[in-house]
CSV table of C-alpha atoms in Angstrom, one decimal:
chain,number,residue,atom,x,y,z
A,1,MET,CA,32.3,-78.6,17.1
A,2,GLY,CA,31.3,-81.9,16.8
A,3,PHE,CA,34.6,-82.5,15.0
A,4,PHE,CA,36.5,-82.0,18.2
A,5,SER,CA,34.2,-83.8,20.6
A,6,GLN,CA,34.6,-87.1,18.9
A,7,ASN,CA,38.0,-87.1,20.7
A,8,GLU,CA,36.6,-88.0,24.0
A,9,ASP,CA,38.2,-91.7,24.0
A,10,VAL,CA,41.7,-90.1,24.6
A,11,PRO,CA,41.0,-87.1,26.9
A,12,LYS,CA,44.3,-85.0,27.0
A,13,LEU,CA,44.8,-83.5,30.3
A,14,PRO,CA,46.7,-80.3,30.3
A,15,PRO,CA,49.8,-80.5,32.2
A,16,ASN,CA,49.5,-79.6,35.9
A,17,LYS,CA,51.5,-77.4,38.2
A,18,SER,CA,54.6,-79.8,38.6
A,19,LYS,CA,54.8,-80.9,35.0
A,20,ARG,CA,54.8,-77.2,34.1
A,21,LYS,CA,57.5,-76.5,36.5
A,22,GLU,CA,59.6,-79.5,35.4
A,23,CYS,CA,59.1,-78.2,31.6
A,24,TRP,CA,60.0,-74.7,32.5
A,25,GLU,CA,63.1,-75.9,34.3
A,26,SER,CA,64.4,-78.0,31.3
A,27,ARG,CA,63.5,-75.3,29.0
A,28,ASP,CA,65.6,-72.7,31.2
A,29,GLN,CA,68.6,-75.2,31.1
A,30,PHE,CA,68.4,-75.8,27.4
A,31,PHE,CA,68.1,-71.9,26.8
A,32,GLU,CA,71.0,-71.3,28.9
A,33,CYS,CA,73.0,-73.6,26.9
A,34,LEU,CA,71.9,-72.0,23.7
A,35,THR,CA,73.0,-68.6,25.0
A,36,LYS,CA,76.3,-70.0,26.1
A,37,ASN,CA,76.9,-71.1,22.5
A,38,LYS,CA,75.5,-68.1,21.0
A,39,ILE,CA,72.5,-69.7,19.2
A,40,ASP,CA,69.8,-67.3,18.7
A,41,ASN,CA,67.1,-69.2,16.7
A,42,SER,CA,67.2,-72.8,17.7
A,43,LEU,CA,64.5,-73.7,15.2
A,44,ASP,CA,66.4,-72.3,12.2
A,45,PRO,CA,67.3,-75.4,10.1
A,46,LYS,CA,70.8,-73.9,9.5
A,47,GLU,CA,71.5,-74.0,13.1
A,48,GLN,CA,70.4,-77.6,13.7
A,49,GLN,CA,73.7,-79.2,13.5
A,50,ASN,CA,75.2,-76.6,16.1
A,51,VAL,CA,72.3,-77.2,18.4
A,52,GLU,CA,72.5,-80.9,18.2
A,53,SER,CA,76.4,-81.1,19.0
A,54,ASN,CA,76.4,-78.6,21.8
A,55,CYS,CA,73.1,-78.9,23.5
A,56,GLY,CA,71.3,-82.2,22.1
A,57,LYS,CA,71.1,-83.7,25.5
A,58,LEU,CA,69.5,-80.8,27.2
A,59,ARG,CA,67.1,-80.4,24.0
A,60,LYS,CA,66.0,-83.9,24.4
A,61,GLU,CA,65.2,-83.5,28.1
A,62,PHE,CA,63.2,-80.2,27.1
A,63,GLU,CA,61.4,-81.9,24.4
A,64,GLY,CA,60.7,-84.9,26.6
A,65,LYS,CA,59.4,-82.8,29.6
A,66,CYS,CA,57.3,-80.2,27.6
A,67,VAL,CA,54.3,-80.8,25.2
A,68,ALA,CA,55.1,-80.5,21.6
A,69,SER,CA,53.2,-77.2,21.1
A,70,TRP,CA,55.2,-75.7,24.1
A,71,VAL,CA,58.5,-76.8,22.7
A,72,LYS,CA,57.9,-74.9,19.4
A,73,HIS,CA,56.3,-71.9,21.4
A,74,PHE,CA,59.2,-71.5,23.6
A,75,GLN,CA,61.7,-71.5,21.0
A,76,ASP,CA,59.9,-69.1,18.9
A,77,LYS,CA,59.3,-66.8,21.7
A,78,ARG,CA,62.9,-66.8,22.9
A,79,PHE,CA,64.0,-65.9,19.3
A,80,ASN,CA,61.3,-63.1,19.1
A,81,ASP,CA,62.5,-61.8,22.5
A,82,LEU,CA,65.9,-61.7,21.8
A,83,THR,CA,65.3,-59.8,18.4
A,84,ARG,CA,63.1,-57.3,20.0
A,85,ALA,CA,65.7,-56.8,23.0
A,86,ARG,CA,68.5,-56.4,20.3
A,87,TYR,CA,66.3,-54.0,18.3
A,88,ILE,CA,65.5,-52.0,21.5
A,89,GLU,CA,69.1,-51.8,22.2
A,90,LYS,CA,70.0,-50.6,18.7
A,91,LEU,CA,67.5,-47.9,19.0
A,92,GLU,CA,68.6,-46.8,22.3
A,93,ALA,CA,72.2,-46.6,21.1
A,94,GLU,CA,71.1,-44.4,18.4
A,95,GLY,CA,69.5,-42.1,21.1
A,96,ALA,CA,66.1,-43.0,20.9
A,97,GLN,CA,63.8,-42.2,23.8
A,98,GLN,CA,61.2,-44.4,25.3
A,99,LEU,CA,57.8,-43.1,25.1
A,100,PRO,CA,56.2,-42.0,28.3
A,101,PHE,CA,53.4,-44.5,27.8
A,102,LYS,CA,53.4,-48.0,27.1
A,103,LEU,CA,52.3,-49.0,23.7
A,104,ASP,CA,52.7,-52.8,24.2
A,105,ASN,CA,53.0,-54.9,27.2
A,106,ARG,CA,54.2,-58.1,25.8
A,107,LYS,CA,57.5,-59.3,27.0
B,1,MET,CA,45.2,-13.7,70.0
B,2,LEU,CA,47.7,-11.8,68.6
B,3,SER,CA,47.2,-8.6,70.4
B,4,ARG,CA,47.1,-10.4,73.6
B,5,LEU,CA,50.2,-11.8,73.0
B,6,SER,CA,51.9,-8.7,72.1
B,7,THR,CA,50.6,-6.9,75.3
B,8,LYS,CA,51.9,-9.9,77.2
B,9,ARG,CA,55.3,-9.3,75.6
B,10,ALA,CA,55.3,-5.7,75.8
B,11,ILE,CA,54.5,-6.0,79.6
B,12,SER,CA,57.3,-8.3,80.2
B,13,VAL,CA,59.6,-6.0,78.4
B,14,ALA,CA,58.4,-3.2,80.6
B,15,SER,CA,58.9,-5.2,83.6
B,16,ILE,CA,62.5,-6.0,82.7
B,17,ALA,CA,63.0,-2.3,82.0
B,18,THR,CA,61.6,-1.1,85.4
B,19,HIS,CA,64.0,-3.5,87.0
B,20,GLY,CA,66.8,-1.2,86.1
B,21,PRO,CA,68.3,1.0,88.6
B,22,ARG,CA,67.0,4.4,87.3
B,23,VAL,CA,63.3,3.7,87.6
B,24,SER,CA,63.5,2.2,91.0
B,25,PRO,CA,61.7,4.9,92.8
B,26,ALA,CA,58.5,4.6,90.5
B,27,VAL,CA,58.7,0.9,91.3
B,28,ARG,CA,58.9,1.6,94.8
B,29,TYR,CA,55.8,3.9,94.7
B,30,PHE,CA,53.7,1.3,93.0
B,31,HIS,CA,54.8,-1.4,95.2
B,32,ALA,CA,53.5,0.7,98.2
B,33,SER,CA,50.3,1.3,96.8
B,34,THR,CA,49.5,-2.0,95.9
B,35,ILE,CA,50.2,-3.3,99.3
B,36,LYS,CA,47.7,-0.4,100.6
B,37,LEU,CA,45.1,-1.6,98.1
B,38,ASN,CA,45.6,-5.3,98.9
B,39,GLU,CA,45.1,-4.5,102.5
B,40,SER,CA,41.8,-2.6,102.1
B,41,LYS,CA,39.9,-5.2,100.2
B,42,SER,CA,40.5,-8.1,97.9
B,43,ASP,CA,37.9,-7.3,95.2
B,44,ALA,CA,39.3,-3.8,94.9
B,45,GLY,CA,42.0,-5.3,92.8
B,46,LYS,CA,39.6,-6.3,90.1
B,47,LYS,CA,38.3,-2.7,89.7
B,48,ARG,CA,41.8,-1.3,89.4
B,49,PRO,CA,42.3,0.5,86.1
B,50,LEU,CA,44.9,-1.2,83.8
B,51,SER,CA,47.3,1.7,84.4
B,52,ARG,CA,47.5,1.1,88.2
B,53,VAL,CA,48.8,-2.3,88.0
B,54,ALA,CA,52.2,-2.4,89.4
B,55,ILE,CA,54.7,-3.0,86.7
B,56,GLY,CA,57.3,-5.6,87.6
B,57,SER,CA,55.5,-6.7,90.5
B,58,ALA,CA,55.4,-10.5,91.3
B,59,THR,CA,51.9,-10.8,90.2
B,60,SER,CA,51.8,-8.9,87.1
B,61,ASN,CA,53.1,-11.6,84.9
B,62,LYS,CA,51.0,-14.1,86.0
B,63,LYS,CA,47.9,-12.1,85.4
B,64,TYR,CA,48.4,-11.9,81.7
B,65,ALA,CA,49.6,-15.4,81.2
B,66,PRO,CA,47.8,-17.7,83.6
B,67,SER,CA,49.4,-21.0,83.3
B,68,ASN,CA,46.2,-23.0,83.1
B,69,SER,CA,44.4,-21.1,80.2
B,70,ILE,CA,44.6,-22.0,76.4
B,71,GLU,CA,47.9,-21.1,74.9
B,72,PHE,CA,47.2,-20.4,71.2
B,73,ALA,CA,50.8,-20.5,69.8
B,74,SER,CA,52.2,-23.2,71.9
B,75,TRP,CA,53.9,-26.2,70.2
B,76,LYS,CA,50.8,-28.3,71.2
B,77,ALA,CA,48.7,-25.9,69.1
B,78,VAL,CA,51.2,-26.2,66.1
B,79,CYS,CA,51.1,-30.0,66.3
B,80,MET,CA,47.3,-29.9,66.5
B,81,LEU,CA,47.1,-27.9,63.4
B,82,ILE,CA,49.3,-30.0,61.3
B,83,VAL,CA,47.6,-33.1,62.4
B,84,VAL,CA,44.0,-31.8,61.8
B,85,GLY,CA,45.2,-30.1,58.6
B,86,GLY,CA,47.1,-33.3,57.4
B,87,GLY,CA,44.0,-35.4,58.2
B,88,PHE,CA,41.6,-33.1,56.4
B,89,THR,CA,44.1,-32.7,53.3
B,90,TYR,CA,44.3,-36.6,53.2
B,91,TRP,CA,40.5,-37.2,53.5
B,92,PHE,CA,39.7,-34.6,50.7
B,93,SER,CA,42.3,-35.9,48.1
B,94,LYS,CA,40.9,-39.3,48.8
B,95,GLU,CA,37.3,-38.3,48.3
B,96,LYS,CA,38.4,-36.2,45.0
B,97,GLU,CA,40.2,-39.6,44.0
B,98,ARG,CA,37.0,-41.3,44.7
B,99,LEU,CA,34.9,-38.9,42.7
B,100,ARG,CA,37.3,-39.1,39.7
B,101,LEU,CA,37.1,-43.0,39.7
B,102,GLN,CA,33.4,-42.7,39.8
B,103,LYS,CA,33.1,-40.3,36.9
B,104,GLU,CA,35.7,-42.5,34.9
B,105,VAL,CA,33.6,-45.5,35.7
B,106,GLU,CA,30.4,-43.6,34.6
B,107,SER,CA,31.7,-42.4,31.2
B,108,LYS,CA,33.0,-46.1,30.6
B,109,ARG,CA,29.4,-47.2,31.2
B,110,GLY,CA,28.3,-45.5,28.2
B,111,TYR,CA,24.5,-45.3,27.1
B,112,GLY,CA,22.5,-48.3,26.3
B,113,LYS,CA,24.4,-51.4,25.6
B,114,PRO,CA,27.7,-51.8,27.6
B,115,LEU,CA,31.0,-51.6,25.7
B,116,ILE,CA,32.4,-54.6,27.4
B,117,GLY,CA,30.5,-57.4,28.8
B,118,GLY,CA,27.1,-58.6,28.4
B,119,PRO,CA,24.7,-61.7,28.4
B,120,PHE,CA,26.4,-65.0,27.9
B,121,ASN,CA,25.4,-68.8,28.5
B,122,LEU,CA,28.0,-71.2,29.6
B,123,VAL,CA,28.5,-74.0,32.0
B,124,ASP,CA,30.7,-73.9,35.3
B,125,HIS,CA,33.3,-76.6,36.2
B,126,ASN,CA,30.5,-78.6,38.0
B,127,ASN,CA,28.4,-78.5,34.8
B,128,GLN,CA,26.0,-76.0,36.2
B,129,PRO,CA,24.7,-73.3,33.9
B,130,PHE,CA,26.3,-69.9,34.5
B,131,THR,CA,25.2,-66.8,32.8
B,132,GLN,CA,25.7,-63.0,33.2
B,133,GLU,CA,23.1,-63.0,36.1
B,134,ASN,CA,25.6,-64.8,38.2
B,135,LEU,CA,27.9,-61.9,38.3
B,136,LYS,CA,25.0,-59.9,39.8
B,137,ASN,CA,24.5,-59.8,43.4
B,138,ASP,CA,23.5,-57.5,46.2
B,139,GLN,CA,26.4,-57.9,48.5
B,140,LYS,CA,28.8,-55.6,46.4
B,141,LYS,CA,30.6,-58.6,45.4
B,142,PHE,CA,32.8,-57.7,42.4
B,143,SER,CA,33.8,-60.2,39.7
B,144,ILE,CA,37.1,-60.7,38.0
B,145,VAL,CA,37.0,-62.5,34.8
B,146,TYR,CA,40.0,-63.9,32.9
B,147,PHE,CA,40.1,-65.5,29.5
B,148,GLY,CA,42.6,-68.4,29.1
B,149,PHE,CA,43.0,-72.1,28.2
B,150,THR,CA,44.3,-75.1,30.2
B,151,HIS,CA,47.2,-76.0,27.8
B,152,CYS,CA,48.5,-72.4,28.0
B,153,PRO,CA,52.2,-72.6,28.0
B,154,ASP,CA,53.3,-69.7,30.4
B,155,ILE,CA,51.1,-66.6,30.3
B,156,CYS,CA,48.0,-68.1,31.8
B,157,PRO,CA,49.8,-70.0,34.6
B,158,ASP,CA,51.6,-67.0,35.6
B,159,GLU,CA,48.4,-64.7,35.4
B,160,LEU,CA,46.4,-67.2,37.2
B,161,ASP,CA,49.1,-67.3,40.0
B,162,LYS,CA,49.0,-63.6,40.1
B,163,LEU,CA,45.1,-63.8,40.4
B,164,GLY,CA,45.5,-66.2,43.4
B,165,GLU,CA,47.9,-63.9,44.9
B,166,MET,CA,45.5,-60.9,44.5
B,167,LEU,CA,42.7,-63.1,46.0
B,168,GLU,CA,44.7,-64.0,49.0
B,169,GLU,CA,45.6,-60.3,49.6
B,170,LEU,CA,42.0,-59.1,49.2
B,171,GLY,CA,40.9,-61.9,51.5
B,172,LYS,CA,43.1,-60.3,54.2
B,173,SER,CA,41.3,-57.2,53.9
B,174,ASN,CA,37.9,-59.0,54.0
B,175,ILE,CA,37.2,-58.3,50.4
B,176,GLU,CA,35.4,-61.1,48.6
B,177,LEU,CA,35.8,-61.4,44.9
B,178,GLN,CA,34.1,-63.8,42.5
B,179,PRO,CA,37.0,-65.1,40.1
B,180,VAL,CA,35.9,-66.4,36.8
B,181,PHE,CA,38.0,-68.3,34.4
B,182,ILE,CA,36.5,-68.6,30.8
B,183,THR,CA,38.4,-71.1,28.5
B,184,CYS,CA,38.9,-70.1,24.8
B,185,ASP,CA,39.5,-73.7,24.1
B,186,PRO,CA,36.3,-75.3,24.4
B,187,ALA,CA,37.1,-78.2,22.1
B,188,ARG,CA,39.7,-79.5,24.7
B,189,ASP,CA,38.6,-77.9,27.9
B,190,SER,CA,35.9,-79.9,29.3
B,191,PRO,CA,34.4,-78.9,32.8
B,192,GLU,CA,36.2,-81.7,34.5
B,193,ILE,CA,39.6,-80.7,33.0
B,194,ILE,CA,39.1,-77.0,34.0
B,195,LYS,CA,38.2,-78.1,37.6
B,196,GLN,CA,41.3,-80.0,37.8
B,197,TYR,CA,43.3,-77.3,36.3
B,198,LEU,CA,42.1,-74.6,38.5
B,199,GLU,CA,42.7,-76.6,41.6
B,200,ASP,CA,46.4,-75.7,41.1
B,201,PHE,CA,45.7,-71.9,41.5
B,202,HIS,CA,42.9,-71.0,44.0
B,203,PRO,CA,39.9,-72.8,45.3
B,204,SER,CA,37.5,-70.1,44.6
B,205,ILE,CA,38.1,-69.5,40.9
B,206,ILE,CA,35.0,-70.8,38.8
B,207,GLY,CA,35.8,-72.4,35.4
B,208,LEU,CA,33.5,-71.7,32.5
B,209,THR,CA,33.3,-73.6,29.4
B,210,GLY,CA,30.4,-74.3,26.8
B,211,THR,CA,29.7,-75.1,23.2
B,212,TYR,CA,32.1,-73.3,20.8
B,213,GLU,CA,29.4,-71.0,19.6
B,214,ASN,CA,28.7,-69.8,23.2
B,215,VAL,CA,32.3,-69.5,24.0
B,216,LYS,CA,32.9,-67.4,20.9
B,217,ALA,CA,29.8,-65.2,21.6
B,218,CYS,CA,31.0,-64.7,25.2
B,219,CYS,CA,34.4,-63.7,24.0
B,220,LYS,CA,32.9,-61.3,21.6
B,221,GLN,CA,31.0,-59.7,24.4
B,222,TYR,CA,34.2,-59.1,26.1
B,223,ARG,CA,36.1,-57.9,23.1
B,224,VAL,CA,38.4,-60.9,23.6
B,225,TYR,CA,40.2,-62.1,20.5
B,226,PHE,CA,41.2,-65.6,20.2
B,227,SER,CA,42.1,-68.0,17.4
B,228,THR,CA,42.4,-71.5,17.2
B,229,PRO,CA,44.6,-72.9,14.6
B,230,PRO,CA,42.7,-73.9,11.4
B,231,ASP,CA,42.3,-77.6,10.5
B,232,VAL,CA,43.4,-79.1,13.7
B,233,LYS,CA,43.0,-82.9,13.8
B,234,PRO,CA,41.6,-84.8,16.8
B,235,GLY,CA,44.1,-85.2,19.5
B,236,GLN,CA,46.5,-82.9,18.0
B,237,ASP,CA,48.5,-80.6,20.2
B,238,TYR,CA,48.1,-77.0,19.6
B,239,LEU,CA,48.2,-73.5,21.2
B,240,VAL,CA,45.3,-70.8,21.2
B,241,ASP,CA,46.1,-67.2,20.6
B,242,HIS,CA,44.0,-65.0,22.8
B,243,SER,CA,44.2,-61.5,24.4
B,244,ILE,CA,45.3,-61.4,28.0
B,245,PHE,CA,43.4,-59.2,30.5
B,246,PHE,CA,41.6,-59.4,33.8
B,247,TYR,CA,38.3,-57.6,33.6
B,248,LEU,CA,36.7,-56.3,36.6
B,249,MET,CA,32.9,-56.4,36.8
B,250,ASP,CA,30.8,-54.8,39.4
B,251,SER,CA,28.1,-56.4,41.3
B,252,GLU,CA,25.5,-55.5,38.6
B,253,GLY,CA,27.5,-57.2,36.0
B,254,ASN,CA,28.9,-53.9,34.5
B,255,PHE,CA,32.4,-53.5,33.2
B,256,VAL,CA,34.6,-51.5,35.5
B,257,ASP,CA,38.2,-51.7,34.6
B,258,VAL,CA,40.9,-53.9,33.1
B,259,ILE,CA,44.1,-55.2,34.8
B,260,GLY,CA,46.8,-55.8,32.3
B,261,ARG,CA,49.7,-58.1,32.2
B,262,GLU,CA,52.2,-55.5,33.2
B,263,ALA,CA,50.4,-54.8,36.6
B,264,THR,CA,51.6,-56.7,39.5
B,265,ALA,CA,49.5,-58.5,42.0
B,266,ALA,CA,49.8,-55.4,44.3
B,267,ASP,CA,49.0,-52.9,41.5
B,268,GLY,CA,45.8,-55.1,40.8
B,269,VAL,CA,44.6,-55.4,44.4
B,270,GLU,CA,45.1,-51.6,44.9
B,271,LYS,CA,42.9,-51.0,41.8
B,272,ILE,CA,40.3,-53.4,42.8
B,273,LYS,CA,40.2,-52.0,46.3
B,274,LYS,CA,39.7,-48.4,45.0
B,275,HIS,CA,37.0,-49.5,42.4
B,276,ILE,CA,35.1,-51.4,45.2
B,277,ASP,CA,35.4,-48.3,47.6
B,278,ALA,CA,34.0,-46.1,45.0
B,279,PHE,CA,31.2,-48.2,43.7
B,280,ILE,CA,27.7,-47.0,44.0
B,281,PRO,CA,24.8,-49.3,43.1
B,282,GLN,CA,22.6,-47.8,40.1
B,283,ALA,CA,19.6,-47.1,42.2
B,284,GLU,CA,21.5,-45.0,44.5
B,285,ARG,CA,23.4,-43.2,41.6
B,286,GLU,CA,20.2,-42.4,40.1
B,287,ALA,CA,18.6,-41.0,43.4
B,288,ARG,CA,21.9,-38.9,43.9
B,289,LYS,CA,21.4,-37.2,40.4
B,290,GLU,CA,18.0,-36.5,41.1
B,291,SER,CA,18.4,-35.0,44.5
B,292,TRP,CA,19.0,-31.2,44.9
B,293,LEU,CA,22.8,-31.9,45.4
B,294,GLY,CA,22.7,-33.6,42.0
B,295,PHE,CA,24.7,-30.9,40.3
B,296,LEU,CA,27.7,-31.8,42.5
B,297,TYR,CA,27.8,-35.3,40.7
B,298,LYS,CA,27.7,-34.0,37.4
């Protein structure tokens, strides 16, 4: 991977514990705002206007405190988790029963 | 002991009956004879046949239930039975669990090449070489292996915090574990970066990295899947997808068990403790099978 090792002049340090905490906190605040405004997928281009007007400030803070890849990851994850939770809810409403064992432990 | 008990009861019932007014002459007769015998000689009392014993006399009850002898059906005996019986039940069930675990580990061990784990060639966070041999030791010190990367957004830090908790908890029981963190992102994770990263979690964690090929080979040995996004540009920020498991390895470098994400720190500690307790070194295991008691372990 000589391709990557050329990148030694700017060693990118991973976020440390306090940085991570800051990032997670700003994320939680932003997501809280999204939930309040009933926005599911904050990455959806159709929702951009809505996000900007309601939670624009929090989003800016979130983006400022987290690495770009995390910003995307967390928003993706939120949408996936929501979809998943709703689907489970729907199945349970239809009378589906949980398997006695776990198939997948991802949250 | 039952028969003795029943005679005692019978006698006491009889003694109550003899106290009634109707049989009083008989009582008087026996009383008289005892006094006579007692007067003649003390050892004469021992030779007396049972039928001659004065029913209802002051000595009769004491004779069959001397207060200083062992009482078999007393509350003390019941307590003892519960305690001893409970103790044995606990011990046997524990031993059974141990044997079950040993068999389970044995079945996972397979034949020839191990299914999970195997030789690897990496460097630790102090730039020292670290291979599979470093997992082996004679102190029955297990290793716990975790794959991750330092830019990991949420899961790895959570899992490493959990690892730190487990290590603390095991330390309280004087169990030492060799925690190993292997990066899936060798392009960005240099030994220095890993060293700094791991300081946040637990001082004993050893961070491993290496060339892309060596890391890839190591992940393959552990059946770890990871994917770096294609065409990443230098300095670009990206995430690495990877599987998340703790691999528990015994002091011979063999795979024992996994601890998944759903397990809490307490679950993990319990699992590790059980496995360490059930662990038998290979030499001992083979000696056991060879011995005449070997059939017990099959």
